[in-house]
Short mmCIF file of C-alpha atoms in Angstrom, two decimals:
data_model
loop_
_atom_site.label_atom_id
_atom_site.label_comp_id
_atom_site.label_asym_id
_atom_site.label_seq_id
_atom_site.Cartn_x
_atom_site.Cartn_y
_atom_site.Cartn_z
CA MET X 1 -44.12 64.90 56.10
CA THR X 2 -42.57 66.47 53.01
CA ASN X 3 -40.08 68.28 55.27
CA LEU X 4 -39.00 65.17 57.17
CA TYR X 5 -35.24 64.84 57.31
CA GLY X 6 -32.66 62.86 59.22
CA GLY X 7 -32.13 65.41 61.97
CA ASP X 8 -35.80 65.63 62.99
CA ASP X 9 -36.60 63.60 66.12
CA ALA X 10 -40.33 64.46 66.20
CA LEU X 11 -41.44 60.90 65.39
CA LEU X 12 -39.23 59.27 68.03
CA SER X 13 -40.45 58.25 71.45
CA GLY X 14 -40.24 60.74 74.32
CA GLU X 15 -37.56 58.65 76.02
CA LYS X 16 -35.37 58.63 72.92
CA GLN X 17 -35.84 62.37 72.47
CA GLU X 18 -34.69 62.94 76.07
CA ILE X 19 -31.58 60.79 75.50
CA LEU X 20 -30.76 62.80 72.39
CA ARG X 21 -31.30 66.12 74.19
CA GLN X 22 -28.90 65.12 76.95
CA GLN X 23 -26.39 63.94 74.36
CA GLN X 24 -26.55 67.33 72.67
CA SER X 25 -26.07 69.02 76.03
CA ILE X 26 -22.90 66.97 76.56
CA TYR X 27 -21.59 68.07 73.14
CA GLU X 28 -22.33 71.73 73.91
CA SER X 29 -20.56 71.56 77.27
CA GLU X 30 -17.57 69.76 75.81
CA HIS X 31 -17.30 72.38 73.05
CA GLU X 32 -17.32 75.23 75.54
CA LYS X 33 -14.73 73.46 77.67
CA LEU X 34 -12.39 72.83 74.71
CA ARG X 35 -12.84 76.30 73.26
CA THR X 36 -11.64 77.92 76.49
CA ASN X 37 -9.12 75.23 77.40
CA TRP X 38 -6.24 77.54 76.47
CA ILE X 39 -7.11 79.77 79.42
CA ALA X 40 -4.77 78.62 82.14
CA PRO X 41 -5.96 78.53 85.74
CA LEU X 42 -5.94 82.03 87.22
CA ASN X 43 -3.96 80.77 90.18
CA LEU X 44 -5.47 83.29 92.56
CA ASN X 45 -3.49 83.17 95.77
CA ALA X 46 -4.63 85.11 98.79
CA SER X 47 -2.74 85.25 102.06
CA TYR X 48 -2.79 87.02 105.39
CA SER X 49 0.14 87.22 107.79
CA TYR X 50 0.96 89.01 110.98
CA ASP X 51 4.52 89.29 112.20
CA LYS X 52 5.69 90.61 115.56
CA SER X 53 9.47 90.71 115.83
CA ALA X 54 12.19 92.21 117.93
CA THR X 55 15.81 93.11 117.22
CA GLY X 56 17.71 94.27 120.25
CA ASP X 57 15.76 97.11 121.84
CA TYR X 58 13.59 97.64 118.79
CA HIS X 59 10.26 96.08 118.04
CA SER X 60 8.10 95.98 114.92
CA ASP X 61 4.65 94.72 113.91
CA THR X 62 3.89 93.79 110.29
CA GLU X 63 0.44 92.93 108.95
CA ASN X 64 0.29 91.75 105.33
CA ILE X 65 -2.63 90.84 103.01
CA SER X 66 -1.92 89.85 99.37
CA ALA X 67 -3.36 88.20 96.23
CA SER X 68 -1.56 87.08 93.06
CA ILE X 69 -2.44 85.96 89.55
CA SER X 70 -0.69 84.14 86.67
CA GLN X 71 -2.19 83.88 83.19
CA ASP X 72 -0.90 82.78 79.79
CA ILE X 73 -1.29 85.51 77.19
CA PHE X 74 0.59 83.98 74.24
CA ARG X 75 1.30 80.45 73.05
CA SER X 76 2.87 80.89 69.59
CA GLY X 77 -0.49 80.53 67.83
CA GLY X 78 -1.69 77.77 70.12
CA ILE X 79 -4.64 79.76 71.39
CA MET X 80 -6.01 80.28 67.89
CA TYR X 81 -5.47 76.63 66.98
CA GLN X 82 -7.13 75.50 70.20
CA ILE X 83 -10.26 77.50 69.35
CA ARG X 84 -10.26 76.16 65.78
CA TYR X 85 -9.84 72.63 67.09
CA ALA X 86 -12.79 73.05 69.47
CA ASP X 87 -15.00 74.42 66.68
CA ALA X 88 -13.98 71.66 64.26
CA LYS X 89 -14.62 69.00 66.89
CA LYS X 90 -18.04 70.52 67.61
CA GLN X 91 -18.79 70.39 63.88
CA SER X 92 -17.94 66.69 63.64
CA GLU X 93 -19.91 65.91 66.81
CA THR X 94 -22.92 67.83 65.50
CA ILE X 95 -22.81 65.80 62.28
CA ALA X 96 -22.52 62.60 64.33
CA TYR X 97 -25.49 63.73 66.44
CA GLN X 98 -27.62 64.45 63.36
CA GLN X 99 -26.55 61.11 61.90
CA GLN X 100 -27.62 59.35 65.09
CA ILE X 101 -31.12 60.82 64.74
CA ALA X 102 -31.17 59.96 61.04
CA ALA X 103 -30.20 56.36 61.84
CA LEU X 104 -33.12 56.09 64.28
CA ASN X 105 -35.49 57.58 61.69
CA GLN X 106 -34.16 55.16 59.08
CA GLN X 107 -34.66 52.26 61.46
CA LEU X 108 -38.22 53.45 62.06
CA PHE X 109 -39.15 53.91 58.42
CA LEU X 110 -37.53 50.68 57.28
CA ALA X 111 -39.58 48.91 59.94
CA LEU X 112 -42.73 50.70 58.73
CA LEU X 113 -42.05 49.83 55.09
CA THR X 114 -41.14 46.24 55.96
CA TYR X 115 -44.35 46.01 58.00
CA GLN X 116 -46.27 47.20 54.95
CA LYS X 117 -44.38 44.75 52.73
CA ASN X 118 -45.05 41.82 55.07
CA GLY X 119 -48.73 42.74 55.17
CA THR X 120 -48.78 42.54 51.36
CA LEU X 121 -46.96 39.21 51.47
CA VAL X 122 -49.63 37.93 53.87
CA GLU X 123 -52.32 38.91 51.35
CA GLN X 124 -50.34 37.21 48.61
CA SER X 125 -49.92 34.06 50.66
CA GLN X 126 -53.64 33.98 51.42
CA LYS X 127 -54.42 34.09 47.69
CA ARG X 128 -51.97 31.25 47.08
CA LEU X 129 -53.73 29.26 49.80
CA ASP X 130 -57.06 29.87 48.05
CA ASN X 131 -55.57 28.41 44.87
CA LYS X 132 -54.15 25.47 46.83
CA GLU X 133 -57.64 24.74 48.18
CA ILE X 134 -59.07 24.76 44.67
CA GLU X 135 -56.23 22.53 43.46
CA ILE X 136 -56.84 20.02 46.28
CA PHE X 137 -60.58 19.98 45.51
CA ILE X 138 -59.94 19.32 41.80
CA LYS X 139 -57.26 16.66 42.49
CA ARG X 140 -59.60 14.90 44.92
CA GLN X 141 -62.34 14.80 42.29
CA LEU X 142 -59.91 13.45 39.70
CA TYR X 143 -58.51 10.92 42.17
CA ASP X 144 -62.00 9.67 43.07
CA ALA X 145 -62.66 9.33 39.33
CA GLY X 146 -59.43 7.36 38.93
CA LYS X 147 -57.84 9.93 36.61
CA VAL X 148 -54.83 10.77 38.85
CA ASP X 149 -52.86 8.74 41.36
CA ILE X 150 -52.45 9.43 45.06
CA THR X 151 -49.06 11.09 44.51
CA GLU X 152 -50.59 14.10 42.78
CA LEU X 153 -53.18 14.51 45.52
CA ASN X 154 -50.49 14.17 48.19
CA ASN X 155 -48.35 16.78 46.44
CA ALA X 156 -51.30 19.18 46.50
CA PHE X 157 -51.74 18.60 50.25
CA MET X 158 -48.01 19.17 50.85
CA ALA X 159 -48.05 22.38 48.79
CA LYS X 160 -50.92 23.68 50.92
CA SER X 161 -49.10 22.71 54.11
CA ASN X 162 -45.95 24.54 53.01
CA GLU X 163 -47.94 27.66 52.14
CA LEU X 164 -49.64 27.57 55.55
CA LYS X 165 -46.22 27.50 57.20
CA THR X 166 -45.16 30.45 55.06
CA LEU X 167 -48.29 32.36 56.12
CA ILE X 168 -47.55 31.69 59.80
CA SER X 169 -43.97 32.94 59.34
CA LEU X 170 -45.17 36.09 57.59
CA LYS X 171 -47.66 36.86 60.36
CA TYR X 172 -44.90 36.45 62.94
CA ALA X 173 -42.69 38.76 60.88
CA LEU X 174 -45.49 41.32 61.05
CA SER X 175 -45.51 41.17 64.83
CA GLU X 176 -41.69 41.47 64.89
CA GLN X 177 -41.81 44.68 62.85
CA ARG X 178 -44.57 46.04 65.07
CA LEU X 179 -42.29 45.49 68.07
CA GLU X 180 -39.36 47.14 66.24
CA ILE X 181 -41.52 50.20 65.64
CA ALA X 182 -42.64 50.25 69.29
CA LYS X 183 -39.00 50.33 70.42
CA ILE X 184 -38.44 53.59 68.57
CA SER X 185 -41.75 55.41 68.34
CA ASP X 186 -45.30 55.59 69.69
CA LEU X 187 -46.96 55.81 66.27
CA THR X 188 -49.39 53.16 64.98
CA PRO X 189 -48.08 51.38 61.85
CA GLU X 190 -51.56 50.57 60.50
CA THR X 191 -52.64 54.21 60.34
CA PHE X 192 -49.40 56.16 59.92
CA PRO X 193 -49.13 57.78 56.43
CA ILE X 194 -45.70 56.79 55.12
CA PRO X 195 -44.26 59.53 52.90
CA ARG X 196 -43.15 58.68 49.38
CA PHE X 197 -39.40 58.93 48.89
CA GLU X 198 -38.01 60.06 45.54
CA MET X 199 -34.72 59.34 43.79
CA ILE X 200 -31.87 61.60 44.88
CA ALA X 201 -29.51 63.13 42.32
CA LYS X 202 -25.96 61.84 42.60
CA GLU X 203 -24.47 65.34 43.02
CA HIS X 204 -26.84 66.06 45.91
CA TYR X 205 -26.09 62.67 47.44
CA MET X 206 -22.32 63.14 47.30
CA SER X 207 -22.40 66.66 48.74
CA ASN X 208 -24.72 65.86 51.67
CA GLN X 209 -23.91 62.25 52.58
CA PHE X 210 -23.43 61.85 56.34
CA ASP X 211 -20.42 59.53 56.27
CA LEU X 212 -18.54 61.76 53.85
CA GLN X 213 -19.38 64.94 55.78
CA TYR X 214 -18.31 63.30 59.03
CA ALA X 215 -15.05 62.06 57.49
CA GLN X 216 -14.28 65.56 56.23
CA ALA X 217 -15.13 67.08 59.62
CA GLN X 218 -12.92 64.52 61.37
CA SER X 219 -10.10 65.36 58.99
CA ASP X 220 -10.44 69.08 59.86
CA THR X 221 -10.55 68.23 63.56
CA LEU X 222 -7.37 66.17 63.40
CA LYS X 223 -5.64 68.82 61.31
CA ASN X 224 -6.30 71.43 64.00
CA PHE X 225 -5.36 68.97 66.73
CA SER X 226 -1.99 68.34 65.05
CA GLU X 227 -1.40 72.12 65.03
CA VAL X 228 -2.37 72.33 68.71
CA THR X 229 0.05 69.50 69.46
CA ALA X 230 2.88 71.28 67.64
CA THR X 231 2.32 74.54 69.51
CA ASN X 232 2.51 72.76 72.87
CA TYR X 233 6.29 72.63 72.33
CA LEU X 234 6.72 76.28 71.32
CA PRO X 235 7.44 79.25 73.61
CA SER X 236 4.65 80.69 75.73
CA ILE X 237 4.38 83.94 77.65
CA ALA X 238 2.52 84.36 80.93
CA LEU X 239 1.70 87.48 82.89
CA ASN X 240 2.24 87.37 86.64
CA GLY X 241 1.02 89.93 89.10
CA SER X 242 0.22 90.45 92.73
CA VAL X 243 -1.44 93.13 94.83
CA GLY X 244 -1.52 93.58 98.56
CA TYR X 245 -1.92 95.75 101.61
CA ARG X 246 0.82 96.17 104.24
CA ASN X 247 0.71 97.75 107.66
CA TYR X 248 4.24 98.13 109.04
CA ASP X 249 4.78 99.67 112.47
CA PRO X 250 8.45 99.87 113.61
CA LYS X 251 7.37 101.01 117.09
CA GLU X 252 10.44 102.79 118.52
CA LEU X 253 11.68 103.86 115.07
CA SER X 254 10.31 106.03 112.34
CA GLY X 255 9.50 104.71 108.86
CA ASP X 256 6.18 103.07 109.39
CA TYR X 257 4.14 102.23 106.28
CA ARG X 258 0.48 101.65 105.82
CA GLY X 259 -0.83 101.21 102.30
CA ASP X 260 -1.08 99.19 99.08
CA TYR X 261 1.70 97.56 97.08
CA TYR X 262 1.84 95.61 93.83
CA SER X 263 4.19 93.72 91.56
CA ALA X 264 3.99 92.66 87.90
CA GLY X 265 6.15 90.48 85.68
CA VAL X 266 6.34 88.50 82.46
CA GLN X 267 7.40 84.87 82.28
CA LEU X 268 8.75 83.20 79.12
CA THR X 269 8.56 79.40 78.98
CA LEU X 270 10.29 77.23 76.38
CA PRO X 271 9.46 73.54 76.90
CA LEU X 272 12.23 71.13 75.97
CA VAL X 273 10.73 67.65 75.54
CA TYR X 274 12.75 64.73 74.22
CA ASN X 275 9.90 63.06 72.27
CA ALA X 276 8.28 66.27 71.00
CA SER X 277 9.18 65.54 67.37
CA ALA X 278 7.71 62.03 67.52
CA THR X 279 4.51 63.28 69.17
CA ILE X 280 4.05 65.99 66.52
CA GLN X 281 4.76 63.50 63.74
CA GLU X 282 2.22 61.05 65.19
CA ALA X 283 -0.49 63.74 65.24
CA GLN X 284 0.35 64.79 61.67
CA ALA X 285 0.26 61.17 60.45
CA THR X 286 -3.12 60.65 62.12
CA TYR X 287 -4.48 63.68 60.26
CA LEU X 288 -3.06 62.54 56.90
CA LYS X 289 -4.53 59.07 57.44
CA GLU X 290 -7.97 60.58 58.06
CA ALA X 291 -7.63 62.75 54.94
CA ALA X 292 -6.85 59.63 52.91
CA LYS X 293 -9.86 57.87 54.45
CA THR X 294 -12.05 60.77 53.32
CA ALA X 295 -10.95 60.29 49.71
CA ASP X 296 -11.50 56.54 50.03
CA LYS X 297 -14.98 57.11 51.50
CA LYS X 298 -15.87 59.23 48.48
CA ARG X 299 -14.94 56.37 46.12
CA GLU X 300 -16.93 53.93 48.25
CA LEU X 301 -20.04 56.14 48.23
CA ASN X 302 -19.85 56.52 44.46
CA ALA X 303 -19.97 52.73 44.18
CA GLN X 304 -22.77 52.44 46.75
CA TYR X 305 -24.92 54.97 44.90
CA ALA X 306 -24.41 53.08 41.63
CA GLN X 307 -25.32 49.81 43.35
CA VAL X 308 -28.55 51.25 44.81
CA PHE X 309 -29.42 52.76 41.42
CA GLU X 310 -29.00 49.37 39.71
CA LYS X 311 -31.01 47.62 42.42
CA ILE X 312 -33.89 50.07 42.05
CA GLN X 313 -33.75 49.65 38.28
CA SER X 314 -34.02 45.86 38.68
CA TYR X 315 -37.18 46.30 40.79
CA ARG X 316 -38.59 48.59 38.10
CA ASP X 317 -37.83 45.93 35.48
CA TYR X 318 -39.71 43.36 37.59
CA ILE X 319 -42.68 45.73 37.75
CA ALA X 320 -42.60 46.27 33.98
CA ILE X 321 -42.59 42.52 33.29
CA THR X 322 -45.40 41.89 35.78
CA THR X 323 -47.45 44.73 34.31
CA LYS X 324 -47.22 43.11 30.87
CA ASN X 325 -48.27 39.78 32.38
CA LEU X 326 -51.35 41.43 33.89
CA ILE X 327 -52.50 42.40 30.39
CA LEU X 328 -52.33 38.72 29.39
CA TYR X 329 -54.20 37.71 32.55
CA ASP X 330 -56.96 40.19 31.70
CA GLU X 331 -57.31 38.62 28.25
CA LEU X 332 -57.40 35.09 29.70
CA ILE X 333 -59.92 36.08 32.38
CA ARG X 334 -62.23 37.57 29.75
CA ALA X 335 -61.97 34.39 27.67
CA LEU X 336 -62.59 32.18 30.73
CA GLN X 337 -65.52 34.33 31.81
CA ALA X 338 -67.08 33.84 28.38
CA GLY X 339 -66.50 30.07 28.67
CA VAL X 340 -68.07 29.99 32.12
CA ASN X 341 -71.06 31.92 30.82
CA VAL X 342 -71.68 29.32 28.08
CA GLY X 343 -70.82 26.38 30.35
CA THR X 344 -67.61 25.23 28.61
CA LYS X 345 -65.34 26.30 31.51
CA THR X 346 -65.65 25.87 35.25
CA GLY X 347 -65.82 28.62 37.82
CA TYR X 348 -62.78 27.06 39.57
CA ASP X 349 -60.57 27.84 36.57
CA LEU X 350 -61.80 31.42 36.55
CA GLN X 351 -61.31 31.83 40.30
CA THR X 352 -57.79 30.35 40.13
CA LEU X 353 -56.81 32.75 37.38
CA GLN X 354 -58.32 35.73 39.19
CA ASN X 355 -56.39 34.81 42.35
CA THR X 356 -53.19 34.49 40.31
CA LYS X 357 -53.77 37.92 38.80
CA THR X 358 -54.21 39.38 42.31
CA ILE X 359 -50.96 37.68 43.37
CA GLU X 360 -49.18 39.39 40.47
CA GLU X 361 -50.74 42.75 41.33
CA LEU X 362 -49.49 42.34 44.89
CA GLU X 363 -46.06 41.48 43.46
CA ILE X 364 -45.99 44.93 41.86
CA LYS X 365 -46.87 46.49 45.20
CA ILE X 366 -44.10 44.51 46.92
CA ASN X 367 -41.51 45.68 44.40
CA GLU X 368 -42.71 49.27 44.77
CA ILE X 369 -42.16 48.93 48.54
CA ASN X 370 -38.71 47.46 47.84
CA ILE X 371 -37.91 50.59 45.83
CA GLN X 372 -39.15 52.79 48.69
CA ILE X 373 -36.92 50.88 51.13
CA GLU X 374 -33.85 51.58 48.99
CA LEU X 375 -34.82 55.24 48.54
CA ALA X 376 -35.41 55.61 52.29
CA LYS X 377 -31.88 54.34 52.92
CA LEU X 378 -30.54 57.01 50.56
CA HIS X 379 -32.76 59.69 52.11
CA PHE X 380 -31.70 59.08 55.70
CA SER X 381 -28.02 58.86 54.76
CA LEU X 382 -28.11 62.57 53.86
CA ASN X 383 -27.58 65.51 56.16
CA THR X 384 -30.19 68.09 55.19
CA SER X 385 -29.93 70.11 58.39
CA LYS X 386 -29.59 73.79 57.49
CA GLU X 387 -27.46 74.37 60.60
CA LEU X 388 -24.52 72.55 59.05
CA ARG X 389 -24.63 74.04 55.58
#
């Protein structure tokens, strides 16, 4: 589990893995198609003809078999740019593919952590219910003794009712997360060992963040595409050639021929398109816009990292405060235990305080899970695949 990263689909369901494999196959095929797109059709033409003709008293038979080819061999740099464009597009698609897997893994682990958090909230709610039961028992005794009015007893009943509703909602939330996990993976949430995520250094985050890497790859792709677009309106050279076999029989005359023949030539093409300048400018502007978006994405990610850091720090502050409170609860419990032992305090007071201490301990666990949720989001937003380094 220590080597788990966004691009690993091992924890996903077999169906999702198959979808991803086919998606990768599409990317590979598209890359190969784009990389060789500069190769014009070979235009292989094959023909067979037989001619029997007569001129005056002379006759001739001609049998002809031929094949021809036409192929671009130069496009003013367009071939090189086309290959670069295909490679850059493959790079951006590979990043997008890895990010897709990472998003599924993030969805899975957030569901697992939320499942764990909801299970802790259920425990917490159960402890609150135990305290509500004790409170109702005490209020009933006081009411029967005439020491409190019906309002206080009613409030205790209402508090218990509200907590019961909360418990029902939390149990339903547990089942929802279990279904979310089942949509993505076949693992069992109760037994799966969730790895512990650690804080990521800002420099590492900024150099490996998926969105930023994808934006940079898209910028490179559009840059190469703009160069491909420009070269479409520059001169190109094509090689033309044909080979054949001819059997010529002049019958009454001499000069028959039976054998091979060939021809070769070079064709220069200069396209003159009215809106070429506007098309090139549009492609260049699209690239410059994407480059600007990359810089803007970097600023945005800096702010997001700072926000996550502050959020995690707030959870740690909650834990620190609760930890101090637990020390006070320990002191109170010891004092109450002594009072119970000598008969000056009731066991209900001690039980209530012990339940409250457990609630606070579970609060620490909940905030620790909250921290893990934020760290998991950071973890799965990074591209740690060695293939793209």
